[in-house]
Amino acid sequence: MPTGIPILSAADDLYPSMLEILARLVGFDTTSHKSNLEMIDYIQDILDGNGITSELHWNEERTKANLVATAGAGDSGGRGVVWSAHTDVVPVDGQSWSADPFALRVTESVAIGRGTADMKGFIACCLAILSRVDQDRLTTPLTLMLTYEEEVGCVGARRLVEEMRTWEGHVKGCIVGEPTGLAVVVGHKGKQNHRITFKSEPKHAALAPQMPNPIASAASVIGHAQSLNETFRSKGPHDDRFDIGHSWINIGRVDGGVKPNIVPEDCVVEFEIRNVPGHGCDGIATAINLFATGEVLADMRTRSDLSEVRLKQLSDTPPFSIDPAHEFVTYVRDAFGTEDPPQFVPFGTESGLIWGLAGIPTVVCGPGTITEAHTADEFVLLEQLKQCLQYLGSLPLA
Ligand SMILES: [Zn+2]
């Protein structure tokens, strides 16, 4: 009869050590554009302390690293159950914090600091358990997978997809500890961010009738996107598991021109596509991009050969959807003892890569809520951290 995760010393010691670890983790400013290596070093030390070796997978500049560490596998190559989290946090710039965001504050009921909910609270729970796990008694291995630059489009996780594919047959499933209030989540939409730049020649406005106008060209593309949106709304594809059950293109930024008496030189449009599972972002982006580089550019070129339309994809987070009746979903829900039905959430995670591209059965479940993430005075309820320790510790791995 399998039992929860075997721990070397009394399990009730885990909570204070988890809080100590959380304080250290929050102390590392791992805003996405900065290095995460100091934090990774600290985490490796904790794992080493319990005889768990870790591998690092670097970015090209070797300023950031993903970490993968497995406990209890011996030489089997097993990965067992994976706990996954991103190490980066969103910037604090422009937010009004009541104290240093990178110094953990613990009150009677909450832990406050950048990343406490998203997702250093979860990492601290994982590390508290891994620092004490009795590897000899693990019958299923336990793997920690930490990534960099999730907040700017799952950059680190994407570099691990090939590695994860080699785990086939050696892995049971993955829990991504994004803040769900510890609800078990089985789906979310995907998102892609794109930029289109329209370029021509700046001229005196008196000559405007002879010139292409990049702002007007951008407006045509925006109009095209809006008409696609109306088609998504009326014709779908629809997925009623989401509050807003269809895809959408959000025009998020437009920037161009100098003043009314100059024909503008350029105009930049940035948009985000949020798609329901089964309705590919790539296809939607292609429809917009083809319109921009086809009809719109051809029209600009009738008046200036120097006209250009440039496309750039800024980020890509695939959608995530796993059958709520999947064996791994049931395994996690049974271990956690939760009766609540599996949920769908409106925010993106790395799960679309882990399940969709690498084929590892995945659920999202972690302490804190998404409304607390990314805010000034970000916090997580201490009760949630305690429950997270209990949930993770209850996985039947012995
Ligand atoms: Zn997150």
Coordinates of N, CA, C and O in Angstrom, one line a residue, residues 31-196:
T31 N 13.9 39.1 -11.3 CA 13.1 39.7 -12.4 C 13.6 39.1 -13.7 O 14.8 38.9 -13.9
S32 N 12.6 38.8 -14.6 CA 12.9 38.0 -15.8 C 14.2 38.4 -16.5 O 14.9 37.6 -17.1
H33 N 14.4 39.7 -16.7 CA 15.6 40.1 -17.5 C 16.9 40.0 -16.7 O 18.0 40.2 -17.3
K34 N 16.9 39.6 -15.4 CA 18.1 39.5 -14.6 C 18.5 38.0 -14.5 O 17.7 37.1 -14.8
S35 N 19.7 37.8 -14.1 CA 20.2 36.4 -13.9 C 19.5 35.7 -12.8 O 19.1 36.3 -11.8
N36 N 19.3 34.4 -12.9 CA 18.7 33.6 -11.8 C 19.8 32.7 -11.1 O 19.4 31.8 -10.3
L37 N 21.1 32.9 -11.5 CA 22.1 32.0 -11.1 C 22.4 31.9 -9.6 O 22.6 30.8 -9.1
E38 N 22.3 33.1 -8.9 CA 22.5 33.0 -7.5 C 21.4 32.2 -6.8 O 21.7 31.4 -5.9
M39 N 20.2 32.3 -7.3 CA 19.1 31.6 -6.7 C 19.3 30.1 -7.0 O 19.1 29.2 -6.1
I40 N 19.7 29.8 -8.2 CA 19.9 28.4 -8.6 C 21.1 27.8 -7.8 O 21.0 26.6 -7.3
D41 N 22.1 28.5 -7.5 CA 23.2 28.1 -6.7 C 22.7 27.7 -5.3 O 23.1 26.6 -4.8
Y42 N 21.9 28.6 -4.7 CA 21.4 28.4 -3.4 C 20.5 27.1 -3.4 O 20.6 26.2 -2.5
I43 N 19.7 26.9 -4.4 CA 18.9 25.7 -4.5 C 19.7 24.4 -4.7 O 19.4 23.4 -4.0
Q44 N 20.8 24.5 -5.5 CA 21.6 23.4 -5.6 C 22.3 23.0 -4.3 O 22.4 21.8 -4.0
D45 N 22.6 24.0 -3.5 CA 23.2 23.7 -2.2 C 22.2 22.9 -1.3 O 22.6 21.9 -0.6
I46 N 21.0 23.3 -1.3 CA 19.9 22.6 -0.5 C 19.8 21.2 -1.0 O 19.8 20.2 -0.2
L47 N 19.8 21.0 -2.3 CA 19.6 19.6 -2.8 C 20.8 18.8 -2.5 O 20.7 17.6 -2.1
D48 N 22.0 19.4 -2.8 CA 23.3 18.6 -2.5 C 23.3 18.2 -1.0 O 23.8 17.1 -0.8
G49 N 22.8 19.0 -0.1 CA 22.8 18.7 1.3 C 22.0 17.4 1.6 O 22.3 16.8 2.6
N50 N 21.1 17.0 0.7 CA 20.4 15.7 0.9 C 20.8 14.7 -0.2 O 20.1 13.8 -0.5
G51 N 22.0 14.9 -0.8 CA 22.5 14.0 -1.7 C 21.7 13.9 -3.1 O 21.8 12.9 -3.8
I52 N 21.1 15.0 -3.4 CA 20.3 15.0 -4.7 C 21.1 15.9 -5.7 O 21.3 17.1 -5.5
T53 N 21.6 15.2 -6.8 CA 22.4 16.0 -7.7 C 21.4 16.7 -8.8 O 20.4 16.1 -9.0
S54 N 21.9 17.8 -9.3 CA 21.0 18.5 -10.2 C 21.8 18.8 -11.5 O 23.0 18.9 -11.5
E55 N 21.0 18.9 -12.6 CA 21.6 19.2 -13.9 C 21.2 20.7 -14.2 O 20.0 21.0 -13.9
L56 N 22.1 21.4 -14.8 CA 21.6 22.8 -15.3 C 21.6 22.8 -16.8 O 22.4 22.2 -17.5
H57 N 20.6 23.5 -17.3 CA 20.5 23.7 -18.8 C 20.5 25.2 -19.0 O 19.5 25.9 -18.6
W58 N 21.5 25.7 -19.6 CA 21.8 27.1 -19.7 C 21.1 27.8 -20.8 O 20.9 27.2 -21.8
N59 N 21.0 29.2 -20.7 CA 20.7 30.0 -21.9 C 22.0 30.2 -22.7 O 23.1 29.8 -22.2
E60 N 21.9 30.8 -23.9 CA 23.1 30.9 -24.7 C 24.2 31.7 -24.0 O 25.3 31.4 -24.2
E61 N 23.8 32.8 -23.3 CA 24.8 33.7 -22.7 C 25.3 33.1 -21.4 O 26.1 33.7 -20.7
R62 N 24.7 32.0 -21.0 CA 25.1 31.4 -19.7 C 24.8 32.3 -18.5 O 25.6 32.3 -17.5
T63 N 23.8 33.2 -18.6 CA 23.4 34.1 -17.5 C 22.2 33.5 -16.7 O 21.9 34.0 -15.7
K64 N 21.6 32.5 -17.3 CA 20.4 31.9 -16.7 C 20.4 30.4 -16.9 O 21.0 30.0 -17.8
A65 N 19.8 29.7 -16.0 CA 19.8 28.3 -16.1 C 18.4 27.7 -15.7 O 17.8 28.2 -14.7
N66 N 18.0 26.6 -16.4 CA 17.0 25.7 -15.9 C 17.7 24.7 -15.0 O 18.8 24.3 -15.2
L67 N 16.9 24.2 -14.0 CA 17.5 23.2 -13.1 C 16.6 21.9 -13.2 O 15.4 22.1 -13.1
V68 N 17.2 20.8 -13.3 CA 16.4 19.5 -13.2 C 17.1 18.6 -12.2 O 18.4 18.4 -12.3
A69 N 16.4 18.2 -11.2 CA 17.0 17.3 -10.1 C 16.1 16.2 -9.8 O 14.9 16.5 -9.6
T70 N 16.6 15.0 -9.7 CA 15.7 13.9 -9.4 C 16.1 13.1 -8.1 O 17.3 12.8 -8.0
A71 N 15.2 12.9 -7.2 CA 15.5 12.2 -6.0 C 15.0 10.7 -6.2 O 13.9 10.5 -6.7
G72 N 15.7 9.8 -5.6 CA 15.2 8.4 -5.5 C 15.2 7.6 -6.8 O 14.5 6.6 -6.9
A73 N 16.0 8.0 -7.8 CA 15.9 7.3 -9.1 C 17.1 6.3 -9.2 O 17.0 5.3 -10.0
G74 N 18.1 6.4 -8.3 CA 19.3 5.6 -8.5 C 19.9 5.7 -9.9 O 20.0 6.8 -10.4
D75 N 20.2 4.6 -10.5 CA 20.7 4.7 -11.9 C 19.6 4.4 -12.9 O 19.8 4.1 -14.1
S76 N 18.3 4.4 -12.5 CA 17.2 3.9 -13.3 C 16.8 4.9 -14.5 O 16.2 4.5 -15.4
G77 N 17.3 6.1 -14.3 CA 16.8 7.1 -15.3 C 15.4 7.5 -15.1 O 14.9 8.3 -15.9
G78 N 14.8 7.1 -14.1 CA 13.4 7.4 -13.8 C 13.2 8.9 -13.4 O 14.2 9.5 -12.9
R79 N 12.1 9.5 -13.7 CA 11.8 10.9 -13.3 C 10.6 10.9 -12.4 O 10.4 11.9 -11.7
G80 N 9.7 9.9 -12.5 CA 8.6 9.8 -11.6 C 7.7 10.9 -11.7 O 7.2 11.3 -12.7
V81 N 7.4 11.5 -10.5 CA 6.5 12.7 -10.5 C 7.4 14.0 -10.5 O 8.4 14.1 -9.8
V82 N 7.0 14.9 -11.4 CA 7.8 16.1 -11.6 C 7.0 17.3 -10.9 O 5.8 17.4 -11.1
W83 N 7.8 18.1 -10.1 CA 7.2 19.3 -9.6 C 7.9 20.4 -10.4 O 9.1 20.5 -10.5
S84 N 7.1 21.3 -11.0 CA 7.7 22.3 -11.9 C 7.3 23.7 -11.5 O 6.1 24.0 -11.2
A85 N 8.3 24.6 -11.7 CA 8.0 26.0 -11.4 C 9.0 26.9 -12.1 O 10.0 26.4 -12.6
H86 N 8.6 28.2 -12.3 CA 9.6 29.1 -12.9 C 10.2 29.9 -11.8 O 9.6 30.2 -10.8
T87 N 11.5 30.3 -12.0 CA 12.3 31.0 -11.0 C 12.1 32.5 -11.1 O 12.4 33.2 -10.2
D88 N 11.7 33.0 -12.3 CA 11.6 34.4 -12.5 C 10.3 35.1 -11.9 O 9.3 34.4 -11.7
V89 N 10.4 36.4 -11.7 CA 9.3 37.1 -11.2 C 9.1 38.4 -12.1 O 10.0 38.7 -12.9
V90 N 7.9 39.0 -12.0 CA 7.7 40.1 -12.9 C 8.3 41.4 -12.2 O 8.5 41.4 -11.0
P91 N 8.5 42.4 -12.9 CA 9.2 43.6 -12.4 C 8.3 44.3 -11.3 O 7.1 44.2 -11.3
V92 N 9.0 45.0 -10.4 CA 8.3 45.8 -9.4 C 8.2 47.3 -9.8 O 7.6 48.1 -9.1
D93 N 8.8 47.6 -10.9 CA 8.8 49.0 -11.4 C 7.4 49.6 -11.5 O 6.5 49.0 -12.0
G94 N 7.3 50.8 -11.0 CA 6.0 51.5 -11.1 C 5.0 51.0 -10.1 O 3.9 51.6 -10.1
Q95 N 5.3 50.0 -9.3 CA 4.3 49.6 -8.3 C 4.6 50.2 -7.0 O 5.8 50.4 -6.6
S96 N 3.6 50.4 -6.2 CA 3.8 51.1 -4.9 C 3.8 50.1 -3.8 O 2.7 49.7 -3.3
W97 N 4.9 49.6 -3.4 CA 5.1 48.6 -2.4 C 5.2 49.3 -1.0 O 5.8 50.4 -1.0
S98 N 4.7 48.7 0.0 CA 4.8 49.4 1.3 C 6.1 49.1 2.0 O 6.4 49.7 3.1
A99 N 6.9 48.2 1.5 CA 8.3 47.9 2.0 C 9.1 47.2 0.9 O 8.5 47.0 -0.2
D100 N 10.3 46.9 1.1 CA 11.2 46.3 0.1 C 10.5 45.0 -0.4 O 10.3 44.1 0.4
P101 N 10.3 44.9 -1.7 CA 9.6 43.7 -2.3 C 10.5 42.5 -2.2 O 9.9 41.4 -2.2
F102 N 11.8 42.7 -2.0 CA 12.7 41.5 -2.0 C 13.1 41.1 -0.6 O 14.1 40.4 -0.4
A103 N 12.4 41.6 0.4 CA 12.6 41.2 1.8 C 11.3 40.6 2.3 O 10.3 41.3 2.4
L104 N 11.3 39.3 2.6 CA 10.0 38.7 3.0 C 9.5 39.2 4.3 O 10.3 39.4 5.2
R105 N 8.2 39.6 4.3 CA 7.5 39.9 5.6 C 6.5 38.9 5.9 O 5.7 38.5 5.0
V106 N 6.5 38.4 7.1 CA 5.6 37.4 7.5 C 4.7 37.9 8.6 O 5.2 38.3 9.7
T107 N 3.4 38.0 8.4 CA 2.5 38.5 9.4 C 1.8 37.2 10.0 O 2.2 36.1 9.8
E108 N 0.7 37.4 10.8 CA 0.1 36.3 11.4 C -0.5 35.4 10.3 O -0.6 34.2 10.5
S109 N -1.0 36.0 9.2 CA -1.7 35.1 8.3 C -1.1 35.1 6.9 O -1.5 34.2 6.1
V110 N -0.2 36.0 6.5 CA 0.3 36.0 5.2 C 1.8 36.2 5.1 O 2.5 36.7 6.0
A111 N 2.4 35.8 4.0 CA 3.8 36.0 3.7 C 3.8 37.0 2.5 O 3.2 36.7 1.5
I112 N 4.5 38.2 2.6 CA 4.4 39.2 1.6 C 5.8 39.4 1.0 O 6.8 39.4 1.7
G113 N 5.8 39.5 -0.3 CA 7.1 39.7 -1.0 C 6.9 39.3 -2.5 O 6.0 38.6 -2.8
R114 N 7.8 39.9 -3.4 CA 7.7 39.6 -4.8 C 7.9 38.1 -5.0 O 8.9 37.6 -4.5
G115 N 7.0 37.4 -5.7 CA 7.1 36.0 -6.0 C 6.5 35.1 -4.9 O 6.5 33.9 -5.2
T116 N 6.0 35.6 -3.8 CA 5.5 34.7 -2.8 C 4.3 33.8 -3.4 O 4.3 32.6 -3.1
A117 N 3.5 34.4 -4.2 CA 2.4 33.6 -4.8 C 2.9 33.0 -6.1 O 2.5 31.9 -6.5
D118 N 3.7 33.8 -6.9 CA 4.0 33.4 -8.2 C 5.5 33.4 -8.4 O 6.1 34.4 -8.9
M119 N 6.3 32.3 -8.1 CA 5.8 31.1 -7.5 C 6.8 30.5 -6.6 O 7.1 29.3 -6.5
K120 N 7.4 31.4 -5.8 CA 8.5 31.0 -4.9 C 7.9 30.3 -3.6 O 8.6 29.5 -3.0
G121 N 6.6 30.6 -3.3 CA 6.0 29.8 -2.2 C 6.0 28.4 -2.5 O 6.3 27.5 -1.7
F122 N 5.6 28.0 -3.7 CA 5.5 26.6 -4.2 C 6.9 26.0 -4.2 O 7.1 24.9 -3.7
I123 N 7.9 26.8 -4.7 CA 9.3 26.3 -4.8 C 9.8 26.0 -3.3 O 10.4 25.0 -3.1
A124 N 9.5 26.9 -2.4 CA 9.9 26.7 -1.0 C 9.3 25.4 -0.4 O 10.0 24.7 0.3
C125 N 8.1 25.1 -0.7 CA 7.4 23.9 -0.2 C 8.2 22.7 -0.8 O 8.5 21.7 -0.1
C126 N 8.4 22.7 -2.1 CA 9.1 21.6 -2.8 C 10.5 21.4 -2.1 O 10.9 20.3 -1.8
L127 N 11.2 22.5 -1.9 CA 12.6 22.4 -1.4 C 12.6 21.9 0.1 O 13.5 21.1 0.5
A128 N 11.6 22.3 0.8 CA 11.5 21.9 2.2 C 11.4 20.4 2.3 O 12.0 19.7 3.1
I129 N 10.6 19.9 1.4 CA 10.3 18.4 1.3 C 11.6 17.7 0.8 O 12.1 16.7 1.3
L130 N 12.1 18.2 -0.3 CA 13.3 17.6 -1.0 C 14.5 17.6 0.0 O 15.3 16.6 -0.1
S131 N 14.6 18.6 0.8 CA 15.8 18.7 1.7 C 15.7 17.5 2.8 O 16.7 17.3 3.4
R132 N 14.5 16.9 2.9 CA 14.4 15.9 4.0 C 13.9 14.6 3.4 O 13.6 13.7 4.2
V133 N 13.7 14.5 2.1 CA 13.1 13.3 1.6 C 14.1 12.1 1.8 O 15.3 12.2 1.7
D134 N 13.5 10.9 2.2 CA 14.3 9.7 2.4 C 14.4 9.0 1.1 O 13.5 8.3 0.7
Q135 N 15.4 9.2 0.3 CA 15.5 8.7 -1.1 C 15.4 7.2 -1.1 O 14.9 6.6 -2.1
D136 N 16.0 6.5 -0.1 CA 16.0 5.0 -0.1 C 14.6 4.5 -0.1 O 14.4 3.3 -0.5
R137 N 13.7 5.2 0.5 CA 12.3 4.7 0.7 C 11.4 5.1 -0.4 O 10.2 4.8 -0.4
L138 N 11.9 6.0 -1.3 CA 11.0 6.4 -2.5 C 10.9 5.2 -3.4 O 11.9 4.7 -3.9
T139 N 9.7 4.8 -3.8 CA 9.5 3.7 -4.8 C 9.2 4.4 -6.1 O 9.4 3.7 -7.2
T140 N 8.8 5.6 -6.1 CA 8.6 6.4 -7.4 C 9.6 7.6 -7.2 O 9.5 8.3 -6.2
P141 N 10.4 7.9 -8.2 CA 11.3 9.0 -8.1 C 10.5 10.4 -8.1 O 9.3 10.4 -8.5
L142 N 11.2 11.4 -7.6 CA 10.6 12.7 -7.5 C 11.5 13.7 -8.1 O 12.7 13.8 -7.8
T143 N 11.0 14.5 -9.1 CA 11.9 15.4 -9.8 C 11.4 16.8 -9.6 O 10.2 17.1 -9.6
L144 N 12.4 17.7 -9.5 CA 12.2 19.1 -9.4 C 12.7 19.7 -10.7 O 13.8 19.5 -11.2
M145 N 11.8 20.5 -11.4 CA 12.2 21.2 -12.7 C 11.9 22.7 -12.5 O 10.8 23.1 -12.3
L146 N 13.0 23.5 -12.6 CA 12.8 24.9 -12.4 C 13.3 25.6 -13.7 O 14.3 25.2 -14.3
T147 N 12.6 26.6 -14.2 CA 12.9 27.2 -15.4 C 13.1 28.7 -15.2 O 12.8 29.3 -14.2
Y148 N 13.7 29.4 -16.3 CA 13.9 30.8 -16.3 C 13.0 31.5 -17.3 O 12.5 30.8 -18.3
E149 N 12.7 32.7 -17.2 CA 12.0 33.6 -18.1 C 10.6 33.0 -18.6 O 10.3 33.0 -19.7
E150 N 9.8 32.5 -17.6 CA 8.5 32.1 -17.9 C 7.6 33.3 -18.2 O 6.8 33.3 -19.1
E151 N 7.9 34.4 -17.4 CA 7.0 35.5 -17.5 C 7.1 36.3 -18.8 O 6.3 37.1 -19.1
V152 N 8.1 36.0 -19.6 CA 8.2 36.7 -20.9 C 8.0 35.7 -22.0 O 8.4 36.0 -23.2
G153 N 7.3 34.6 -21.7 CA 6.9 33.7 -22.8 C 7.5 32.3 -22.8 O 7.8 31.8 -23.8
C154 N 7.7 31.8 -21.6 CA 8.1 30.4 -21.5 C 9.4 30.1 -22.2 O 9.6 29.0 -22.8
V155 N 10.4 31.0 -22.1 CA 11.6 30.9 -22.8 C 12.4 29.7 -22.3 O 12.9 28.9 -23.1
G156 N 12.6 29.6 -21.0 CA 13.4 28.5 -20.5 C 12.8 27.1 -20.7 O 13.4 26.2 -21.1
A157 N 11.5 27.0 -20.4 CA 10.8 25.8 -20.6 C 10.9 25.3 -22.0 O 11.0 24.1 -22.3
R158 N 10.8 26.2 -23.0 CA 10.9 25.8 -24.4 C 12.2 25.1 -24.7 O 12.3 24.1 -25.4
R159 N 13.3 25.5 -24.0 CA 14.6 24.9 -24.2 C 14.7 23.5 -23.5 O 15.6 22.8 -23.8
L160 N 13.7 23.2 -22.7 CA 13.7 21.9 -22.0 C 12.8 20.9 -22.7 O 12.8 19.7 -22.3
V161 N 12.1 21.3 -23.7 CA 11.1 20.4 -24.4 C 11.8 19.1 -24.9 O 11.4 18.0 -24.6
E162 N 12.9 19.3 -25.6 CA 13.7 18.1 -26.2 C 14.1 17.2 -25.0 O 13.9 16.0 -25.1
E163 N 14.6 17.8 -24.0 CA 15.1 17.0 -22.8 C 13.9 16.2 -22.2 O 13.9 15.0 -22.0
M164 N 12.7 16.9 -22.1 CA 11.5 16.3 -21.5 C 11.0 15.1 -22.3 O 10.5 14.1 -21.8
R165 N 11.2 15.3 -23.6 CA 10.7 14.2 -24.5 C 11.5 12.9 -24.3 O 11.0 11.8 -24.5
T166 N 12.7 13.0 -23.8 CA 13.5 11.8 -23.6 C 13.1 11.1 -22.3 O 13.5 10.0 -22.0
W167 N 12.2 11.7 -21.5 CA 11.7 11.1 -20.3 C 10.6 10.1 -20.5 O 10.1 9.5 -19.6
E168 N 10.1 10.0 -21.8 CA 9.0 9.2 -22.1 C 9.2 7.8 -21.5 O 10.2 7.2 -21.7
G169 N 8.2 7.3 -20.8 CA 8.3 6.0 -20.2 C 8.9 6.0 -18.9 O 8.9 5.0 -18.2
H170 N 9.5 7.1 -18.5 CA 10.2 7.2 -17.2 C 9.5 8.2 -16.3 O 10.1 8.6 -15.3
V171 N 8.4 8.7 -16.7 CA 7.8 9.8 -16.0 C 6.3 9.5 -15.7 O 5.6 9.0 -16.6
K172 N 5.8 9.9 -14.5 CA 4.4 9.6 -14.3 C 3.5 10.8 -14.6 O 2.4 10.7 -15.2
G173 N 4.0 12.0 -14.3 CA 3.2 13.2 -14.6 C 3.9 14.4 -13.9 O 4.9 14.3 -13.2
C174 N 3.3 15.6 -14.1 CA 3.9 16.8 -13.6 C 2.9 17.7 -13.0 O 1.8 17.9 -13.5
I175 N 3.3 18.3 -11.8 CA 2.4 19.3 -11.2 C 3.1 20.6 -11.3 O 4.3 20.8 -10.9
V176 N 2.5 21.6 -12.0 CA 3.0 22.9 -12.2 C 2.4 23.8 -11.1 O 1.1 23.9 -11.0
G177 N 3.2 24.3 -10.2 CA 2.7 25.0 -9.0 C 2.3 26.4 -9.2 O 2.5 27.2 -8.2
E178 N 1.7 26.8 -10.3 CA 1.3 28.2 -10.4 C 0.1 28.4 -9.5 O -0.6 27.5 -9.1
P179 N -0.1 29.7 -9.1 CA -1.1 30.0 -8.0 C -2.5 29.7 -8.5 O -3.1 30.5 -9.2
T180 N -3.1 28.6 -8.0 CA -4.5 28.3 -8.4 C -5.3 28.2 -7.1 O -6.5 27.7 -7.1
G181 N -4.8 28.7 -6.0 CA -5.5 28.5 -4.7 C -5.6 27.1 -4.3 O -6.5 26.6 -3.6
L182 N -4.6 26.3 -4.9 CA -4.5 24.8 -4.6 C -5.7 24.1 -5.3 O -5.9 22.9 -5.0
A183 N -6.4 24.7 -6.2 CA -7.4 23.9 -7.0 C -6.6 23.2 -8.1 O -5.6 23.7 -8.5
V184 N -7.1 22.0 -8.5 CA -6.5 21.2 -9.5 C -7.0 21.7 -10.9 O -8.2 21.7 -11.1
V185 N -6.1 22.3 -11.7 CA -6.5 22.9 -13.0 C -6.1 22.0 -14.1 O -5.0 21.5 -14.2
V186 N -7.0 21.8 -15.1 CA -6.7 20.9 -16.2 C -6.8 21.7 -17.6 O -6.7 21.0 -18.6
G187 N -6.9 23.0 -17.6 CA -6.9 23.7 -18.9 C -6.8 25.2 -18.8 O -7.2 25.8 -17.8
H188 N -6.1 25.7 -19.8 CA -6.1 27.2 -19.9 C -5.9 27.6 -21.4 O -5.5 26.7 -22.2
K189 N -6.2 28.8 -21.7 CA -6.0 29.2 -23.1 C -4.5 29.4 -23.4 O -3.7 29.5 -22.5
G190 N -4.2 29.5 -24.7 CA -2.8 29.8 -25.1 C -2.8 31.3 -25.4 O -3.8 32.0 -25.5
K191 N -1.5 31.8 -25.6 CA -1.4 33.2 -26.0 C -0.1 33.4 -26.8 O 0.9 32.7 -26.5
Q192 N -0.2 34.3 -27.8 CA 1.0 34.7 -28.5 C 0.9 36.2 -28.6 O -0.1 36.8 -28.8
N193 N 2.1 36.8 -28.5 CA 2.2 38.3 -28.7 C 3.0 38.5 -30.0 O 4.0 37.8 -30.3
H194 N 2.5 39.5 -30.8 CA 3.1 39.8 -32.1 C 3.3 41.3 -32.3 O 2.5 42.1 -31.7
R195 N 4.2 41.7 -33.1 CA 4.4 43.1 -33.5 C 4.5 43.2 -35.0 O 5.1 42.4 -35.7
I196 N 3.7 44.1 -35.6 CA 3.8 44.4 -37.0 C 4.3 45.9 -37.2 O 3.7 46.8 -36.5

